[in-house]
Coordinates of C-alpha atoms and ligand atoms in Angstrom, one line a residue:
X88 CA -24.8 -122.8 134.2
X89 CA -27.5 -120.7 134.4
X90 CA -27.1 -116.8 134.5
X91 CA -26.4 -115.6 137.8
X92 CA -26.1 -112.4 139.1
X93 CA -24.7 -111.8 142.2
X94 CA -24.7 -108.1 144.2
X95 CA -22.9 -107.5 147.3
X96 CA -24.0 -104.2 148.4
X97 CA -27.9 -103.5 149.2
X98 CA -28.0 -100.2 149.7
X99 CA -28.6 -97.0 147.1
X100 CA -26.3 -98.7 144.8
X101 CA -26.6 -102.2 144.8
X102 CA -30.5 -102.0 144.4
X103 CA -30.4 -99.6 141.9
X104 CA -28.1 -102.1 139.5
X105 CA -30.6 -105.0 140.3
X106 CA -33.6 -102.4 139.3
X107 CA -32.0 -101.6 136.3
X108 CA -31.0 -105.1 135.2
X109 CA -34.8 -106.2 135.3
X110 CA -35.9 -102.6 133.4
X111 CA -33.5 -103.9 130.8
X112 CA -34.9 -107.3 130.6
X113 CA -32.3 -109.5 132.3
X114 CA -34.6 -112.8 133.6
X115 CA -31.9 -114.7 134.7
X116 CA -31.4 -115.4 138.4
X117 CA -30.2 -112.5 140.6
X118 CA -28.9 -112.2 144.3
X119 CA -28.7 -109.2 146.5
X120 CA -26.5 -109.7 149.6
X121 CA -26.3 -107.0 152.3
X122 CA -24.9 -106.7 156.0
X123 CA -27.8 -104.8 157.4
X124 CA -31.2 -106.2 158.8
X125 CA -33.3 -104.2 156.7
X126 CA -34.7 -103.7 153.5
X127 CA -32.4 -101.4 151.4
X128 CA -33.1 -97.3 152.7
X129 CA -31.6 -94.3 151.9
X130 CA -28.3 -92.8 154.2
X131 CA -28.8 -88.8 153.4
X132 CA -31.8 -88.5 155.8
X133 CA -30.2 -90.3 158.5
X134 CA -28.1 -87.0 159.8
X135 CA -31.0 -84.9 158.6
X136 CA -34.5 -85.1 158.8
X137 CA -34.8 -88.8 160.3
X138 CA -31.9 -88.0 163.0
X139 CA -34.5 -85.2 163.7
X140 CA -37.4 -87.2 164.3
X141 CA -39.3 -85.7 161.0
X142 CA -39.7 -88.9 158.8
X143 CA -39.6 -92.5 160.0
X144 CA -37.5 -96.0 158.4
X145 CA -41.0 -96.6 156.2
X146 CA -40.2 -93.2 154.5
X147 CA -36.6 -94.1 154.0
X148 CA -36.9 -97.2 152.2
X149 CA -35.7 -97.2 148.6
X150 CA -38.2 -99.6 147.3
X151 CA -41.5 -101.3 149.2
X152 CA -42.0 -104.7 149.5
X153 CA -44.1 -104.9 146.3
X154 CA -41.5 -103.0 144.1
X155 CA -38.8 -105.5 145.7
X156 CA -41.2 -108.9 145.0
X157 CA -41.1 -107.5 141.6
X158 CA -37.7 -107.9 141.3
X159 CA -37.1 -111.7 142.2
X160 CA -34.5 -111.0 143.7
X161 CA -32.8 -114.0 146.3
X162 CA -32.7 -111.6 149.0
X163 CA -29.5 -112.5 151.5
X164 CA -30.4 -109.8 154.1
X165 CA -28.7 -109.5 157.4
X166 CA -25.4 -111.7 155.6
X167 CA -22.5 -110.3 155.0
X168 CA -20.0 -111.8 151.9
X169 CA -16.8 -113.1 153.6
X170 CA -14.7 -114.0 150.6
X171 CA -14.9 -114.2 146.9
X172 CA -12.9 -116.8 144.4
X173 CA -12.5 -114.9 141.2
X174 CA -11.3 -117.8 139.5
X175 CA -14.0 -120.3 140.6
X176 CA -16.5 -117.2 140.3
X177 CA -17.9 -117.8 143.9
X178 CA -19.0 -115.8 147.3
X179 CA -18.8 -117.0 150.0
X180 CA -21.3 -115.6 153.0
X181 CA -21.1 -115.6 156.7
X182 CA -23.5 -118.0 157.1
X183 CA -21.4 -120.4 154.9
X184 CA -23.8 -120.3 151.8
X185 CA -21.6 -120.7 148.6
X186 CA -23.3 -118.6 145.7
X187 CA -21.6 -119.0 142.2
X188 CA -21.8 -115.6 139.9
X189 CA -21.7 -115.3 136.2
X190 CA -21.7 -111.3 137.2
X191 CA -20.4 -110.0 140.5
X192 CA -21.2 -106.8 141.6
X193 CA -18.8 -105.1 144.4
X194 CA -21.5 -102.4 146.1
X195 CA -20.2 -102.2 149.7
X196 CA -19.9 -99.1 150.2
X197 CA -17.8 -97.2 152.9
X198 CA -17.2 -98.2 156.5
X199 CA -16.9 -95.4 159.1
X200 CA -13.5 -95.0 160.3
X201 CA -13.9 -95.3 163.9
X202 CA -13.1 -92.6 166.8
X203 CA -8.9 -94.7 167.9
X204 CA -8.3 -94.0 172.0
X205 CA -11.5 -94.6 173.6
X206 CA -11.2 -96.2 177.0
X207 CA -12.6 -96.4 180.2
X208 CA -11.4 -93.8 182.2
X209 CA -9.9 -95.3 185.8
X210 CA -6.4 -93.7 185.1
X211 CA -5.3 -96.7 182.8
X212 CA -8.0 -98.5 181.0
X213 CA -7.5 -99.7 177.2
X214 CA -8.7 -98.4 174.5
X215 CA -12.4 -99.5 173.2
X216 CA -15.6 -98.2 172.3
X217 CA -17.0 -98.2 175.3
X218 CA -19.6 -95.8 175.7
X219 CA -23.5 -97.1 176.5
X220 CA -25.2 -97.2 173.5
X221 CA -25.6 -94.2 171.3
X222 CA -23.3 -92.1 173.5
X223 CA -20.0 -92.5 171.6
X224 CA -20.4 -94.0 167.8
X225 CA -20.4 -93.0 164.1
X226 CA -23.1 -92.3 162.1
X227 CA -24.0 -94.5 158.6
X228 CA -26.6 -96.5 159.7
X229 CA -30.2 -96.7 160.2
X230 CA -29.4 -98.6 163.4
X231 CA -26.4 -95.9 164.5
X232 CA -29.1 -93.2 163.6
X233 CA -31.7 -94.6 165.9
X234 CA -28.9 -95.0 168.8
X235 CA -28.1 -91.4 168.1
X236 CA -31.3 -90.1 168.2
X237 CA -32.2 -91.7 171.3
X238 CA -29.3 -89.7 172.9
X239 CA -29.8 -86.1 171.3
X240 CA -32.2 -84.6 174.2
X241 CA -32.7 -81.1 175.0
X242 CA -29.4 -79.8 177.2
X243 CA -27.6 -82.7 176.2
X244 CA -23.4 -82.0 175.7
X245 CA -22.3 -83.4 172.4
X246 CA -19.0 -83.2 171.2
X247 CA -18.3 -83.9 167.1
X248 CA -15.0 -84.8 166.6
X249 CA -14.9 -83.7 162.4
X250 CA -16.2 -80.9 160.1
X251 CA -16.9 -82.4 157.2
X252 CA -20.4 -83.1 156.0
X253 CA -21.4 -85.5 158.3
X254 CA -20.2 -84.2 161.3
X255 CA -21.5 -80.2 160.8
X256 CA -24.8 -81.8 159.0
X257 CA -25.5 -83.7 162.6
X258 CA -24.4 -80.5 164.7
X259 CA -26.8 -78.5 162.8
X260 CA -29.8 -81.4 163.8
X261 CA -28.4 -81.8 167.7
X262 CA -28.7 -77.8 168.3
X263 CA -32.7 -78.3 166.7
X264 CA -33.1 -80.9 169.2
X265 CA -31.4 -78.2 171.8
X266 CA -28.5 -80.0 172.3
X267 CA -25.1 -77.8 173.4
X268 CA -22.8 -79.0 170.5
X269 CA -19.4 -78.8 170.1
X270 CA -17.7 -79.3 167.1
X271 CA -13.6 -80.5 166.9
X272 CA -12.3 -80.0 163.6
X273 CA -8.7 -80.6 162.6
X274 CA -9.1 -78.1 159.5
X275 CA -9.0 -74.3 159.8
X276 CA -12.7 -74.1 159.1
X277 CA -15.8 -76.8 158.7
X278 CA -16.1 -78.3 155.3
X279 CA -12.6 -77.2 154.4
X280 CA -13.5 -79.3 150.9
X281 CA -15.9 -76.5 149.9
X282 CA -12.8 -73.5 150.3
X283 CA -12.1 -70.7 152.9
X284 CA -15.0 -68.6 152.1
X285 CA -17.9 -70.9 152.1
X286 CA -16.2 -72.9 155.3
X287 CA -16.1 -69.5 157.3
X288 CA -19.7 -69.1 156.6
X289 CA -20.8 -72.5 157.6
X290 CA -18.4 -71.7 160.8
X291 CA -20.3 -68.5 161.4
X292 CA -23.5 -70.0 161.1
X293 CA -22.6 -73.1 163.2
X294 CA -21.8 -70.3 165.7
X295 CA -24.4 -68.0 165.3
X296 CA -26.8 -70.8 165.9
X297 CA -25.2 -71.8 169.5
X298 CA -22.7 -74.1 168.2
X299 CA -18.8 -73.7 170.0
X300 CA -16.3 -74.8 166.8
X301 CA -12.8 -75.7 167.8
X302 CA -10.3 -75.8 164.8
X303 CA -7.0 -76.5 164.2
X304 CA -7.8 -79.4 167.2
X305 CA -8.5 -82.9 167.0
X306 CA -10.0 -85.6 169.1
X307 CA -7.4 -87.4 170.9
X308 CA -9.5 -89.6 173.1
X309 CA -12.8 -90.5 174.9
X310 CA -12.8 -91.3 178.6
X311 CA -16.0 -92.8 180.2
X312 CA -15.9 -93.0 184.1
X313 CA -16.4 -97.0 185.2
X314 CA -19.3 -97.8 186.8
X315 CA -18.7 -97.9 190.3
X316 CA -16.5 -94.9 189.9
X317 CA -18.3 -91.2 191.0
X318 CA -19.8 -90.5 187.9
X319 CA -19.8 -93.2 186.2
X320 CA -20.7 -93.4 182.9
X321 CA -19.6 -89.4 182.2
X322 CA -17.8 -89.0 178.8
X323 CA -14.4 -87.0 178.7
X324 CA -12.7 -85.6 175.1
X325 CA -9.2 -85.1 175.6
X326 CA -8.4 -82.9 172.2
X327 CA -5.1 -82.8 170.7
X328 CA -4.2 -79.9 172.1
X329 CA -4.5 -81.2 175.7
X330 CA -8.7 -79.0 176.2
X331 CA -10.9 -81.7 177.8
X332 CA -14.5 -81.4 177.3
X333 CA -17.2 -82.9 179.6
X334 CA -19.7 -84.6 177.6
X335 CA -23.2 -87.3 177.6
X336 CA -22.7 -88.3 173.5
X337 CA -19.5 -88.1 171.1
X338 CA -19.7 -88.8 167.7
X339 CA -17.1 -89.6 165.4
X340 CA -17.0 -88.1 162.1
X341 CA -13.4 -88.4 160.9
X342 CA -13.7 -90.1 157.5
X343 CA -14.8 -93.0 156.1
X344 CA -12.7 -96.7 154.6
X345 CA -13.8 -98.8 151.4
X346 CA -15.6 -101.9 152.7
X347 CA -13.1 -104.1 150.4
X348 CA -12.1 -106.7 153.4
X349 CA -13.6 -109.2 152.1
X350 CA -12.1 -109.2 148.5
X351 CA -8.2 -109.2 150.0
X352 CA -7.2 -112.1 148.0
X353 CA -9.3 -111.8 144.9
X354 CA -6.4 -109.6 143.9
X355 CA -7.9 -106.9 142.5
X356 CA -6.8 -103.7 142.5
X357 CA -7.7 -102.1 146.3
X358 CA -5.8 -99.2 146.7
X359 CA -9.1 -96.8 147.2
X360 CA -11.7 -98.9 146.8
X361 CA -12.4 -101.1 144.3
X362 CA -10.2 -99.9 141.0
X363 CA -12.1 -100.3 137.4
X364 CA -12.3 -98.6 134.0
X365 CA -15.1 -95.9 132.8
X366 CA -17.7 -98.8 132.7
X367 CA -17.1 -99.7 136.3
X368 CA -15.1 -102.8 135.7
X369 CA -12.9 -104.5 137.5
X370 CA -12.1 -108.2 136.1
X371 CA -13.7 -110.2 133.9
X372 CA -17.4 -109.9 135.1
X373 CA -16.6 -108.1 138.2
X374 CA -17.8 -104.7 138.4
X375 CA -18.0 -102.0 140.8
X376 CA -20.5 -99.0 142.2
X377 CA -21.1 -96.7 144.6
X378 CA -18.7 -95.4 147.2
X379 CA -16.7 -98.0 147.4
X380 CA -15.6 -97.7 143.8
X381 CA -12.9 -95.6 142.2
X382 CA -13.7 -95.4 138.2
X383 CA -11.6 -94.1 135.8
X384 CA -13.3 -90.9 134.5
X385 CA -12.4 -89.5 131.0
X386 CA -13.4 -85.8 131.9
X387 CA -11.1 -85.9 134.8
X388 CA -8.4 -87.9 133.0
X389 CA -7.9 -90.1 136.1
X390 CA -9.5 -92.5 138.9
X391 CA -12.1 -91.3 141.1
X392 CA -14.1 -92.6 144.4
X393 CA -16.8 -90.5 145.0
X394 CA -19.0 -90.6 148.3
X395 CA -22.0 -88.9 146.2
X396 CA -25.6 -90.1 146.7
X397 CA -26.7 -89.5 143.3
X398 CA -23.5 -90.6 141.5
X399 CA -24.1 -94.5 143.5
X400 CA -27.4 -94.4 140.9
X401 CA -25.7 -93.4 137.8
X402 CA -23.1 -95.6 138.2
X403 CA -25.3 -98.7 139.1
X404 CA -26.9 -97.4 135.5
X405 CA -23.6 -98.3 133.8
X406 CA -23.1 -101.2 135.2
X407 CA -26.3 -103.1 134.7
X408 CA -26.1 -102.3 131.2
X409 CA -22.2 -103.6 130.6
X410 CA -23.1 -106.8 132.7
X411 CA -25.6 -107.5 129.3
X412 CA -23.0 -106.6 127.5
X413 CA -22.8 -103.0 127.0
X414 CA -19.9 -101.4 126.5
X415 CA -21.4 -97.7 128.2
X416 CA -18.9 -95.7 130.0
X417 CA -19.7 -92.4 132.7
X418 CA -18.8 -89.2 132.0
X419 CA -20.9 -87.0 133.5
X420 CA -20.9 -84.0 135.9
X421 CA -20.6 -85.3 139.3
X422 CA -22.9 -83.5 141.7
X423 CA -24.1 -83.4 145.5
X424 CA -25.8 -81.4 147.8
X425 CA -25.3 -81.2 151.5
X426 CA -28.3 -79.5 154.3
X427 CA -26.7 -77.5 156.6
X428 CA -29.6 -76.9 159.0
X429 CA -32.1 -74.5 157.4
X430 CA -29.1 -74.5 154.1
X431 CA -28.8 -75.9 151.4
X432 CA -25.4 -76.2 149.6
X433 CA -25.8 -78.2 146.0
X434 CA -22.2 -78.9 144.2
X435 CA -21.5 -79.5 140.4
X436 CA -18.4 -80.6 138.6
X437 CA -15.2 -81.4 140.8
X438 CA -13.9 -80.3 144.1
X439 CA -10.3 -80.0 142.8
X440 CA -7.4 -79.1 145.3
X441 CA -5.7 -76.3 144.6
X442 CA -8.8 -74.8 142.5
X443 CA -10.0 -70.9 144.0
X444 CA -13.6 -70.0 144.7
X445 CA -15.2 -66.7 143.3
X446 CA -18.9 -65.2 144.4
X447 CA -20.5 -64.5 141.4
X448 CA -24.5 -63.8 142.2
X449 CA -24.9 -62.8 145.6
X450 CA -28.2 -62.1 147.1
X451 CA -27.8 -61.1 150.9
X452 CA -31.7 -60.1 151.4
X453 CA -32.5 -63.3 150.3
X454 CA -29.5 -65.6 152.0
X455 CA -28.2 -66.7 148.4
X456 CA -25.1 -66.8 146.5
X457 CA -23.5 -68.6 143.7
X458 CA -19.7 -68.8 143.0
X459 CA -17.5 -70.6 140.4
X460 CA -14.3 -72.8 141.5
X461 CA -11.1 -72.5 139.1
X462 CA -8.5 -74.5 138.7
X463 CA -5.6 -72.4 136.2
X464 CA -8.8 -70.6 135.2
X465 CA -11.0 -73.0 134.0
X466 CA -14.5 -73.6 135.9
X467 CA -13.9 -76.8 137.0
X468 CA -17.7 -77.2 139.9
X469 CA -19.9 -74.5 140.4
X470 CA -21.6 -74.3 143.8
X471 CA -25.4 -72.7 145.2
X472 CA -26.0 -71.8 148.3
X473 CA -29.4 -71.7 149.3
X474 CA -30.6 -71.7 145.1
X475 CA -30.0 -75.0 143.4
X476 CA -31.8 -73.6 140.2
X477 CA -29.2 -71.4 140.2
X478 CA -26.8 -74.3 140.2
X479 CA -28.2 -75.7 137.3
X480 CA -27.9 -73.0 135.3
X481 CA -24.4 -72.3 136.0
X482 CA -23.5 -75.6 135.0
X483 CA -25.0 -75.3 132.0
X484 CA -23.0 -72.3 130.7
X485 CA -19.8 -73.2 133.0
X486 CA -19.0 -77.3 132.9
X487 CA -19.7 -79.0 129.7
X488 CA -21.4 -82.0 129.6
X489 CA -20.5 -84.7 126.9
X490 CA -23.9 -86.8 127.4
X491 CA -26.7 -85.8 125.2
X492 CA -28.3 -82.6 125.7
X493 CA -31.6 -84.6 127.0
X494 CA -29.8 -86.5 129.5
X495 CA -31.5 -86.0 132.9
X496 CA -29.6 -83.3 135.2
X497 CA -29.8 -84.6 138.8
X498 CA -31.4 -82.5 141.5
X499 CA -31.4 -83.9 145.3
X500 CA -34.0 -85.9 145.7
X501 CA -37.1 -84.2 147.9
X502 CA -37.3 -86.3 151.1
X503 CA -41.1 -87.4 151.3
X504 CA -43.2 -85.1 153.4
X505 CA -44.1 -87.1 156.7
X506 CA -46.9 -89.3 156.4
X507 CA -46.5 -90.4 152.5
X508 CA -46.4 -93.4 151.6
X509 CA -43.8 -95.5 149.9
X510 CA -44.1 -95.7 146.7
X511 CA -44.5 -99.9 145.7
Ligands
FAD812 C1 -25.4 -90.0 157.3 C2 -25.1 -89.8 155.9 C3 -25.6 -88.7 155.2 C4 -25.3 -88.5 153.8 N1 -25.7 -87.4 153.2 C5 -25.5 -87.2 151.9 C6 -25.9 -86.0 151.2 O1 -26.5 -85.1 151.8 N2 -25.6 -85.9 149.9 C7 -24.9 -86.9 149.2 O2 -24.6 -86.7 148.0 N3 -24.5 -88.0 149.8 C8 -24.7 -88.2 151.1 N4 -24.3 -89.3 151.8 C9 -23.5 -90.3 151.0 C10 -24.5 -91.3 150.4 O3 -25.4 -91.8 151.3 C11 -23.7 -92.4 149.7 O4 -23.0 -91.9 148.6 C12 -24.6 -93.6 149.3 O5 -25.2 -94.2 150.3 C13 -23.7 -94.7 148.6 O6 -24.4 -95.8 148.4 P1 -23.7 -97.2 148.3 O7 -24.8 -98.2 148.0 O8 -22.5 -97.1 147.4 O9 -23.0 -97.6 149.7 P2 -23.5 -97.6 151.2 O10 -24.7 -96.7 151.3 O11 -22.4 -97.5 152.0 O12 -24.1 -99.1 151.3 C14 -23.3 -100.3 151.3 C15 -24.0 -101.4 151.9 O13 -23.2 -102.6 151.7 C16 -23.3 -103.3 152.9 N5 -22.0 -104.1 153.1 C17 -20.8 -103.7 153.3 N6 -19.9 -104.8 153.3 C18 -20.7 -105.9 153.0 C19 -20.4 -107.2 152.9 N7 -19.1 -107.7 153.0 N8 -21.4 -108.1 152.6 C20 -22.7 -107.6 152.4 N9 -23.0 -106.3 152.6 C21 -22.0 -105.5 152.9 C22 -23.3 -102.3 154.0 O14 -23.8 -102.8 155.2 C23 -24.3 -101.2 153.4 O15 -25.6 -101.5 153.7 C24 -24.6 -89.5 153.2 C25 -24.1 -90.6 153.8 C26 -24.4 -90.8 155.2 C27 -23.8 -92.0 155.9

């Protein structure tokens, strides 16, 4: 049989590994299969500057349609992979197209879990996402982003139901657009990952900036008025603490599952995601990347699933090069950065529970700081606010990093200006 490649996945990660497996010199054939109807594009902008109306799809794309030509790639878009044999070394795809692998590649990704109690609200209706599009959904997709934005006009009352990245990175984009947001968070303070002190100041500047926060409270359900009804189509969020909110959009924000459905009975190891060693394998040519894998990780000592942007790329790195039979394994740093409206937070090394955040440069004229987290007294990330140089550095001198002194250090990647083109 000829040498077939087969990714599932074609987003940041599973693009990257096909990139990567042509820079290497694989000529053999090679199929990317992914859910969405549109060439592969990047997810950070989506609650950030495209949500805001500042760059457009073009600019999100992760390769042009020359760059993707290149590639030869069998291009399944808009299919999604139902099943996979592991034994017969075949995918099966929606549309009933069997495609036989000598290499699979697992790059699904995360699914958003969804907002659980929405109904119609006529005193007994079931539960459902029911609201008119855009006005109660999650956010991951180019096509949830564009619903979204439609919805996000000035004066509009949106409610958030979670504070973690996703849901205070979109409350800081709906107050730009002059929304009144409102932000439910189960957790003491928003991006309770990041620690007490830099959650309270994410809080305070949510607040500052015309936000209301309600902690300790969750979203218990979503009530739209039937047509027909006096005000039909009006959104109410009952919290958990019985406070109902009027409100035109709700997003949900509350987490996000491994896409693994459609490997149930492949019988791999699904527990979080898709389990593999330090090279991202998971079977005998099966490997994983991206969010939707957990790798074992020598500097941790343990398995990790990371939902970093960055991390997708490195991983897809590994894996290209152990599907030619490499034997590389990934040990680096992780690292991500998160905008929180005119912020910027940059991460390094591992948000460990339990581990206690200290200031160390703090720079109040100029809205910086940097801080150290330690877990039994040993650096274990570094964070920046507002001076990702500064990041850098620190991780330098705090986290050691086993790769070569030349490997490349990531930095977010600088969303094109509006108006560039694509690189091809
Ligand atoms: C709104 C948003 C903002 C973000 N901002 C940041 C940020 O600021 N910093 C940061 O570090 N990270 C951020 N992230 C996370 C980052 O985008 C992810 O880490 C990255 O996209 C992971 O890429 P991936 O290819 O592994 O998975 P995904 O991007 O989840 O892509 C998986 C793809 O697989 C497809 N798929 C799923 N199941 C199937 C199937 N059965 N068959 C075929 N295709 C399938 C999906 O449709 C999807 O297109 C953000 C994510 C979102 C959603």
């Amino acid at each position: 049989m000829n040498r077939h490649i087969v990714v599932v996945g074609a987003a940041a990660a599973g693009l990257a590994v096909t990139e990567q497996l042509r820079r290497l010199g694989y000529d053999g054939d090679l199929s990317l299969v992914g859910a969405e109807n549109h060439p592969p594009y990047d997810r950070p902008p989506l609650s950030k500057r495209f949500l805001a109306g500042e760059l457009s799809a073009e600019q999100l794309r992760l390769a042009g349609p020359e760059a993707l030509d290149r590639l030869a790639l069998a291009m399944h878009r808009g299919r999604r992979a139902v099943t996979a044999d592991l034994d017969s070394r075949t995918v099966t795809l929606d549309d009933g197209t069997v495609l036989t692998y000598t290499g699979l590649v697992v790059a699904t990704g995360v699914a958003p879990r969804g907002l659980t109690g929405t109904g119609p609200s006529d005193g007994g209706g079931e539960p459902g996402d029911v609201g008119r599009p855009g006005t109660v959904g999650t956010l991951k997709t180019l096509d949830d982003a564009r619903a979204l934005a439609e919805q996000l006009r000035p004066g509009r009352r949106v409610v958030i139901a979670g504070g973690g990245f996703l849901g205070t990175e979109t409350a800081w984009t709906a107050l730009a657009l002059g929304c009144e947001v409102t932000l439910a968070n189960r957790a003491a303070t928003p991006l309770a990952v990041l620690g007490g002190h830099v959650g309270s100041l994410v809080g305070e500047r949510l607040r500052a900036a015309g936000a209301t926060l309600l902690t300790g409270r969750t979203v218990r359900a979503v009530h739209q008025q039937r047509d027909g009804l006096p005000e039909a189509g009006r959104l109410t969020v009952l919290l958990s603490d019985g406070t109902r909110l009027p409100a035109d959009v709700v997003l949900g924000a509350i987490g996000s599952v491994p896409a693994t459905g459609w490997l149930a009975s492949t019988g791999l190891d699904l527990s979080d995601g898709v389990r593999c060693d330090a090279g991202g394998r998971a079977a005998p040519g099966v490997y994983a990347c991206g969010d939707v894998a957990s790798w074992y990780h020598p500097r941790h000592g343990g398995h990790l699933r990371l939902e970093h942007r960055m991390h997708a790329g490195e991983q897809a790195r590994v894996v290209a090069a152990n599907l030619l039979g490499g034997t590389e394994v990934l040990d680096s740093v992780p690292f991500f950065w998160t905008d929180q409206g005119p912020h910027k937070i940059v991460v390094h090394g591992l948000l460990t529970p339990g581990a206690e955040f200290k200031p160390l440069e703090v720079d109040p004229e100029r809205d910086r700081f940097t801080g150290v987290y330690r877990l039994d007294g040993r650096p274990v990330a570094v964070l920046a606010w507002n001076s990702p140089k500064e990041a850098l550095r620190l991780r330098r001198e705090l986290l050691t990093d086993p790769r070569s002194a030349d490997a490349p250090i990531p930095t977010a990647p600088a969303e094109p200006a509006a108006g560039t083109p694509v690189p091809q």
